[in-house]
Amino acid sequence: MNEIIQEVEMGQWRRTHSSSEIRSCSENDIVVVMGWVSSVRDHGNLRFIQLQDRKGSTQVVAKKGECPDPVLEQIQSLKEHSSIAIKGKVKLQQKSPSGAEIVPIELKVFSHARNAAPFLIQGKRNSIGLDTRLDLRALDLRRNSLQTIFHIRHTILKSIREFLDKEGFTEVNTPKMIATSTEGGAALFPIFYYDREAFLAQSPQLYKEQLTMSFENVFEIGPIFRAEPSRTNRHLSEAISIDTEMAFADYNDAMRLLENLLFHVFDSIRSINKHELSSSEIQIPQINIPLPRYSYAEILQTLHESGENVRYGDDLSPQVLKLSASNMNLDGFYFITDWPASIKPFYVKPDSKSEAKSESFDLMYRTLEISSGSTRINTKSELIDRMRKQGLNVQKFDYHLKVFDYGIPPHAGFGVGLERFLMAITGLDNIRDAAFYPRDIDRLAP
Ligand code: AMO
């Protein structure tokens, strides 16, 4: 360990001001700031520390003669990322971005960075390999560009809760260790549940549907687990899903709810994250509601007109959507509605006039799927019929089907992938950067 730097405990020291509060101090006020070093610059008898905390950063200026010599020496040996506290005098500075600087009187180093970090706090997100960053994710997340993204994530969640609460939705939590698949068998993670096989939940689907019986409108924000075998920039093995379900409603009501939710979230981000957005390249989308709605059949028609051989019942991959994008102006956010029933899960209600299509939608951002939703089947015989058609073992769903004997209301809902949504809003090109600790086929740590 460095001889000049002694790691010490916090003792009686407590932070008096965060970085953003220094500007409202008076000249010569004595303050204690705490945080981590984002940069140190040495000009001989003049040394600068940029001290970062969760609210921003403050400049500490140590000048020979103005600050005690031992403090000046300690600063010379400080490395970026060290965790420190400074007691010092406020010097108002119009020219400094924070409006004030601190002249140190005493310095406490809580934890000294032993190695030069592979990346600095101000560094650009993409200037270093993703794997190097993810291996040291806690440190990576200190970087300004990621701080902005995760502050926006926080606003998304806060404003969604605010909006759904106002709309009369109750927040719920449903089991994550479950007995059966809901979204298709292949993507399940099996686990041991005492002496039985169980699975990690792919979605709260069946539980949220059941809860419409007692609460009418419910939402859940929680993890979903998908054993995705492919390595893409838009799939995680563990993602956060924002699920809603409402009684006495159909998929048109669900789409209206979702577009109003988007509008509220974007408005909130623009106002709450205004300061950070002004110093970043992120442009929060401006949307007009209602959002454009294109039926699956319309998109297929456009593809056929441009000579593409996509059949009714094929999924619309990002590559295929790119082809129709230029003809249909598939930019920004839009819905694709009325998907073939054959490619939707068993609980999705087929259209009453045409069995081949279903009362369903996907919310898209360009070629990225952000959410799916639908009207659900609410009669037991129809649900059993659909399960059989999809080759499912009906008996395994007995715990769910039972409920349908006791008056489940007509209902509809959607699930939004939080990381996909964050990607769309902030322009991220890899979903891994939208998760604190991403999980994929190759990564189970940190
Ligand atoms: P779906 O399977 O389409 O629908 O999932 C809903 C949304 O969750 C996100 N998502 C993912 N995000 C990252 N990595 C993944 N592997 C992943 N899988 C899904 C997507 C997707 O649009 N029960 C239905 C929802 C409903 O109808 O209410 C469901 O789970 O953004």
PDB file of N, CA and C and ligand atoms in Angstrom, residues 182-183 202-205 208 224-228 234-245 344-345 347-348 361-363 369-374 376 412-421 431, ligand 1:
ATOM      1  N   THR A 182     -45.450 -20.659 -19.726  1.00  0.00           N
ATOM      2  CA  THR A 182     -46.556 -19.873 -20.287  1.00  0.00           C
ATOM      3  C   THR A 182     -46.253 -19.386 -21.693  1.00  0.00           C
ATOM      4  N   GLU A 183     -44.991 -19.123 -21.970  1.00  0.00           N
ATOM      5  CA  GLU A 183     -44.677 -18.465 -23.247  1.00  0.00           C
ATOM      6  C   GLU A 183     -44.007 -19.395 -24.252  1.00  0.00           C
ATOM      7  N   GLN A 202     -41.205 -17.426 -16.778  1.00  0.00           N
ATOM      8  CA  GLN A 202     -40.926 -16.700 -18.023  1.00  0.00           C
ATOM      9  C   GLN A 202     -41.713 -15.407 -18.072  1.00  0.00           C
ATOM     10  N   SER A 203     -42.784 -15.356 -17.258  1.00  0.00           N
ATOM     11  CA  SER A 203     -43.707 -14.221 -17.298  1.00  0.00           C
ATOM     12  C   SER A 203     -44.725 -14.432 -16.175  1.00  0.00           C
ATOM     13  N   PRO A 204     -45.283 -13.350 -15.634  1.00  0.00           N
ATOM     14  CA  PRO A 204     -46.317 -13.529 -14.596  1.00  0.00           C
ATOM     15  C   PRO A 204     -47.688 -13.783 -15.207  1.00  0.00           C
ATOM     16  N   GLN A 205     -47.721 -14.141 -16.489  1.00  0.00           N
ATOM     17  CA  GLN A 205     -48.945 -14.157 -17.286  1.00  0.00           C
ATOM     18  C   GLN A 205     -50.176 -14.759 -16.589  1.00  0.00           C
ATOM     19  N   LYS A 208     -51.197 -12.980 -13.280  1.00  0.00           N
ATOM     20  CA  LYS A 208     -51.782 -11.631 -13.404  1.00  0.00           C
ATOM     21  C   LYS A 208     -53.202 -11.742 -13.952  1.00  0.00           C
ATOM     22  N   ILE A 224     -38.191 -11.639 -15.317  1.00  0.00           N
ATOM     23  CA  ILE A 224     -38.642 -12.791 -16.107  1.00  0.00           C
ATOM     24  C   ILE A 224     -37.374 -13.528 -16.545  1.00  0.00           C
ATOM     25  N   PHE A 225     -37.495 -14.828 -16.719  1.00  0.00           N
ATOM     26  CA  PHE A 225     -36.312 -15.639 -17.035  1.00  0.00           C
ATOM     27  C   PHE A 225     -36.538 -16.366 -18.351  1.00  0.00           C
ATOM     28  N   ARG A 226     -35.638 -16.194 -19.274  1.00  0.00           N
ATOM     29  CA  ARG A 226     -35.775 -16.852 -20.586  1.00  0.00           C
ATOM     30  C   ARG A 226     -34.455 -17.513 -20.951  1.00  0.00           C
ATOM     31  N   ALA A 227     -34.511 -18.815 -21.162  1.00  0.00           N
ATOM     32  CA  ALA A 227     -33.291 -19.526 -21.564  1.00  0.00           C
ATOM     33  C   ALA A 227     -33.095 -19.314 -23.066  1.00  0.00           C
ATOM     34  N   GLU A 228     -32.564 -18.156 -23.402  1.00  0.00           N
ATOM     35  CA  GLU A 228     -32.371 -17.796 -24.811  1.00  0.00           C
ATOM     36  C   GLU A 228     -31.058 -18.388 -25.297  1.00  0.00           C
ATOM     37  N   ARG A 234     -30.327  -8.003 -28.256  1.00  0.00           N
ATOM     38  CA  ARG A 234     -31.621  -7.621 -27.685  1.00  0.00           C
ATOM     39  C   ARG A 234     -32.253  -8.704 -26.802  1.00  0.00           C
ATOM     40  N   HIS A 235     -31.496  -9.752 -26.480  1.00  0.00           N
ATOM     41  CA  HIS A 235     -32.016 -10.810 -25.602  1.00  0.00           C
ATOM     42  C   HIS A 235     -31.158 -10.956 -24.347  1.00  0.00           C
ATOM     43  N   LEU A 236     -31.831 -11.048 -23.212  1.00  0.00           N
ATOM     44  CA  LEU A 236     -31.159 -11.350 -21.950  1.00  0.00           C
ATOM     45  C   LEU A 236     -31.751 -12.652 -21.414  1.00  0.00           C
ATOM     46  N   SER A 237     -31.042 -13.313 -20.510  1.00  0.00           N
ATOM     47  CA  SER A 237     -31.617 -14.509 -19.885  1.00  0.00           C
ATOM     48  C   SER A 237     -32.480 -14.117 -18.693  1.00  0.00           C
ATOM     49  N   GLU A 238     -32.190 -12.941 -18.137  1.00  0.00           N
ATOM     50  CA  GLU A 238     -33.021 -12.418 -17.049  1.00  0.00           C
ATOM     51  C   GLU A 238     -33.317 -10.964 -17.389  1.00  0.00           C
ATOM     52  N   ALA A 239     -34.589 -10.639 -17.495  1.00  0.00           N
ATOM     53  CA  ALA A 239     -34.962  -9.266 -17.846  1.00  0.00           C
ATOM     54  C   ALA A 239     -36.006  -8.786 -16.846  1.00  0.00           C
ATOM     55  N   ILE A 240     -36.271  -7.492 -16.861  1.00  0.00           N
ATOM     56  CA  ILE A 240     -37.332  -6.957 -16.003  1.00  0.00           C
ATOM     57  C   ILE A 240     -38.535  -6.670 -16.890  1.00  0.00           C
ATOM     58  N   SER A 241     -39.672  -7.201 -16.467  1.00  0.00           N
ATOM     59  CA  SER A 241     -40.878  -7.000 -17.263  1.00  0.00           C
ATOM     60  C   SER A 241     -41.877  -6.136 -16.503  1.00  0.00           C
ATOM     61  N   ILE A 242     -42.481  -5.216 -17.229  1.00  0.00           N
ATOM     62  CA  ILE A 242     -43.533  -4.381 -16.653  1.00  0.00           C
ATOM     63  C   ILE A 242     -44.833  -4.940 -17.199  1.00  0.00           C
ATOM     64  N   ASP A 243     -45.555  -5.631 -16.345  1.00  0.00           N
ATOM     65  CA  ASP A 243     -46.757  -6.342 -16.776  1.00  0.00           C
ATOM     66  C   ASP A 243     -48.005  -5.644 -16.266  1.00  0.00           C
ATOM     67  N   THR A 244     -49.008  -5.537 -17.114  1.00  0.00           N
ATOM     68  CA  THR A 244     -50.302  -5.022 -16.649  1.00  0.00           C
ATOM     69  C   THR A 244     -51.378  -6.015 -17.063  1.00  0.00           C
ATOM     70  N   GLU A 245     -52.476  -5.986 -16.358  1.00  0.00           N
ATOM     71  CA  GLU A 245     -53.637  -6.788 -16.746  1.00  0.00           C
ATOM     72  C   GLU A 245     -54.871  -6.062 -16.254  1.00  0.00           C
ATOM     73  N   LYS A 344     -48.992 -16.984 -31.577  1.00  0.00           N
ATOM     74  CA  LYS A 344     -49.161 -16.338 -30.266  1.00  0.00           C
ATOM     75  C   LYS A 344     -49.420 -17.413 -29.217  1.00  0.00           C
ATOM     76  N   PRO A 345     -49.074 -17.131 -27.949  1.00  0.00           N
ATOM     77  CA  PRO A 345     -49.274 -18.151 -26.904  1.00  0.00           C
ATOM     78  C   PRO A 345     -50.740 -18.543 -26.733  1.00  0.00           C
ATOM     79  N   TYR A 347     -52.973 -18.456 -24.467  1.00  0.00           N
ATOM     80  CA  TYR A 347     -53.961 -17.647 -23.741  1.00  0.00           C
ATOM     81  C   TYR A 347     -54.476 -16.458 -24.560  1.00  0.00           C
ATOM     82  N   VAL A 348     -53.891 -16.226 -25.736  1.00  0.00           N
ATOM     83  CA  VAL A 348     -54.281 -15.072 -26.565  1.00  0.00           C
ATOM     84  C   VAL A 348     -55.588 -15.382 -27.293  1.00  0.00           C
ATOM     85  N   PHE A 361     -51.314  -7.518 -30.109  1.00  0.00           N
ATOM     86  CA  PHE A 361     -50.463  -6.452 -30.667  1.00  0.00           C
ATOM     87  C   PHE A 361     -49.048  -6.575 -30.125  1.00  0.00           C
ATOM     88  N   ASP A 362     -48.121  -6.025 -30.879  1.00  0.00           N
ATOM     89  CA  ASP A 362     -46.762  -5.798 -30.376  1.00  0.00           C
ATOM     90  C   ASP A 362     -46.513  -4.306 -30.468  1.00  0.00           C
ATOM     91  N   LEU A 363     -45.902  -3.730 -29.455  1.00  0.00           N
ATOM     92  CA  LEU A 363     -45.440  -2.352 -29.573  1.00  0.00           C
ATOM     93  C   LEU A 363     -44.015  -2.423 -30.085  1.00  0.00           C
ATOM     94  N   GLU A 369     -38.927  -5.108 -30.853  1.00  0.00           N
ATOM     95  CA  GLU A 369     -40.178  -5.337 -30.128  1.00  0.00           C
ATOM     96  C   GLU A 369     -39.999  -4.899 -28.669  1.00  0.00           C
ATOM     97  N   ILE A 370     -40.875  -4.017 -28.228  1.00  0.00           N
ATOM     98  CA  ILE A 370     -40.778  -3.479 -26.870  1.00  0.00           C
ATOM     99  C   ILE A 370     -41.790  -4.170 -25.954  1.00  0.00           C
ATOM    100  N   SER A 371     -42.953  -4.504 -26.521  1.00  0.00           N
ATOM    101  CA  SER A 371     -44.016  -5.062 -25.681  1.00  0.00           C
ATOM    102  C   SER A 371     -44.926  -5.948 -26.518  1.00  0.00           C
ATOM    103  N   SER A 372     -45.550  -6.940 -25.875  1.00  0.00           N
ATOM    104  CA  SER A 372     -46.668  -7.647 -26.529  1.00  0.00           C
ATOM    105  C   SER A 372     -47.846  -7.612 -25.591  1.00  0.00           C
ATOM    106  N   GLY A 373     -49.026  -7.660 -26.196  1.00  0.00           N
ATOM    107  CA  GLY A 373     -50.236  -7.663 -25.394  1.00  0.00           C
ATOM    108  C   GLY A 373     -51.378  -8.260 -26.182  1.00  0.00           C
ATOM    109  N   SER A 374     -52.481  -8.497 -25.494  1.00  0.00           N
ATOM    110  CA  SER A 374     -53.626  -9.116 -26.176  1.00  0.00           C
ATOM    111  C   SER A 374     -54.867  -9.109 -25.294  1.00  0.00           C
ATOM    112  N   ARG A 376     -57.366 -11.726 -23.666  1.00  0.00           N
ATOM    113  CA  ARG A 376     -57.106 -13.110 -23.287  1.00  0.00           C
ATOM    114  C   ARG A 376     -58.386 -13.930 -23.434  1.00  0.00           C
ATOM    115  N   ALA A 412     -57.578  -8.115 -20.517  1.00  0.00           N
ATOM    116  CA  ALA A 412     -56.528  -7.885 -21.519  1.00  0.00           C
ATOM    117  C   ALA A 412     -55.347  -7.241 -20.813  1.00  0.00           C
ATOM    118  N   GLY A 413     -54.188  -7.309 -21.450  1.00  0.00           N
ATOM    119  CA  GLY A 413     -53.016  -6.688 -20.815  1.00  0.00           C
ATOM    120  C   GLY A 413     -51.813  -6.751 -21.723  1.00  0.00           C
ATOM    121  N   PHE A 414     -50.685  -6.327 -21.168  1.00  0.00           N
ATOM    122  CA  PHE A 414     -49.429  -6.345 -21.945  1.00  0.00           C
ATOM    123  C   PHE A 414     -48.238  -6.510 -21.010  1.00  0.00           C
ATOM    124  N   GLY A 415     -47.108  -6.859 -21.604  1.00  0.00           N
ATOM    125  CA  GLY A 415     -45.834  -6.911 -20.884  1.00  0.00           C
ATOM    126  C   GLY A 415     -44.808  -6.099 -21.659  1.00  0.00           C
ATOM    127  N   VAL A 416     -44.140  -5.172 -20.967  1.00  0.00           N
ATOM    128  CA  VAL A 416     -43.098  -4.348 -21.609  1.00  0.00           C
ATOM    129  C   VAL A 416     -41.751  -4.796 -21.054  1.00  0.00           C
ATOM    130  N   GLY A 417     -40.800  -5.049 -21.920  1.00  0.00           N
ATOM    131  CA  GLY A 417     -39.443  -5.377 -21.470  1.00  0.00           C
ATOM    132  C   GLY A 417     -38.731  -4.080 -21.106  1.00  0.00           C
ATOM    133  N   LEU A 418     -38.399  -3.946 -19.821  1.00  0.00           N
ATOM    134  CA  LEU A 418     -37.810  -2.673 -19.367  1.00  0.00           C
ATOM    135  C   LEU A 418     -36.489  -2.358 -20.077  1.00  0.00           C
ATOM    136  N   GLU A 419     -35.636  -3.367 -20.223  1.00  0.00           N
ATOM    137  CA  GLU A 419     -34.324  -3.097 -20.840  1.00  0.00           C
ATOM    138  C   GLU A 419     -34.484  -2.718 -22.305  1.00  0.00           C
ATOM    139  N   ARG A 420     -35.437  -3.375 -22.999  1.00  0.00           N
ATOM    140  CA  ARG A 420     -35.670  -3.018 -24.412  1.00  0.00           C
ATOM    141  C   ARG A 420     -36.185  -1.578 -24.507  1.00  0.00           C
ATOM    142  N   PHE A 421     -37.065  -1.237 -23.584  1.00  0.00           N
ATOM    143  CA  PHE A 421     -37.649   0.103 -23.572  1.00  0.00           C
ATOM    144  C   PHE A 421     -36.545   1.144 -23.329  1.00  0.00           C
ATOM    145  N   ILE A 431     -28.413  -4.482 -25.433  1.00  0.00           N
ATOM    146  CA  ILE A 431     -29.310  -4.562 -24.273  1.00  0.00           C
ATOM    147  C   ILE A 431     -28.538  -4.789 -22.969  1.00  0.00           C
TER     148      ILE A 431
HETATM  149  P1  AMO B   1     -43.339 -11.583 -24.600  1.00  0.00           P
HETATM  150  O1  AMO B   1     -42.792 -12.957 -24.519  1.00  0.00           O
HETATM  151  O2  AMO B   1     -43.474 -10.966 -25.942  1.00  0.00           O
HETATM  152  O3  AMO B   1     -44.804 -11.525 -23.951  1.00  0.00           O
HETATM  153  O4  AMO B   1     -42.480 -10.634 -23.662  1.00  0.00           O
HETATM  154  C1  AMO B   1     -42.877  -9.315 -23.397  1.00  0.00           C
HETATM  155  C2  AMO B   1     -41.720  -8.363 -23.601  1.00  0.00           C
HETATM  156  O5  AMO B   1     -40.648  -8.721 -22.743  1.00  0.00           O
HETATM  157  C3  AMO B   1     -39.431  -8.431 -23.383  1.00  0.00           C
HETATM  158  N1  AMO B   1     -38.622  -9.653 -23.483  1.00  0.00           N
HETATM  159  C4  AMO B   1     -37.285  -9.700 -23.360  1.00  0.00           C
HETATM  160  N2  AMO B   1     -36.392  -8.746 -23.125  1.00  0.00           N
HETATM  161  C5  AMO B   1     -35.089  -9.104 -23.049  1.00  0.00           C
HETATM  162  N3  AMO B   1     -34.652 -10.365 -23.205  1.00  0.00           N
HETATM  163  C6  AMO B   1     -35.519 -11.370 -23.460  1.00  0.00           C
HETATM  164  N4  AMO B   1     -35.068 -12.607 -23.591  1.00  0.00           N
HETATM  165  C7  AMO B   1     -36.917 -11.053 -23.536  1.00  0.00           C
HETATM  166  N5  AMO B   1     -38.042 -11.767 -23.776  1.00  0.00           N
HETATM  167  C8  AMO B   1     -39.064 -10.898 -23.725  1.00  0.00           C
HETATM  168  C9  AMO B   1     -39.749  -7.874 -24.756  1.00  0.00           C
HETATM  169  C10 AMO B   1     -41.148  -8.398 -24.991  1.00  0.00           C
HETATM  170  O6  AMO B   1     -41.869  -7.578 -25.878  1.00  0.00           O
HETATM  171  N6  AMO B   1     -46.934 -12.641 -21.305  1.00  0.00           N
HETATM  172  C11 AMO B   1     -46.615 -11.833 -22.462  1.00  0.00           C
HETATM  173  C12 AMO B   1     -46.976 -10.389 -22.273  1.00  0.00           C
HETATM  174  C13 AMO B   1     -48.467 -10.134 -22.236  1.00  0.00           C
HETATM  175  O7  AMO B   1     -49.135 -10.534 -23.211  1.00  0.00           O
HETATM  176  O8  AMO B   1     -48.949  -9.550 -21.258  1.00  0.00           O
HETATM  177  C14 AMO B   1     -45.133 -12.008 -22.747  1.00  0.00           C
HETATM  178  O9  AMO B   1     -44.358 -12.405 -21.924  1.00  0.00           O
HETATM  179  O10 AMO B   1     -39.722  -6.463 -24.668  1.00  0.00           O
END
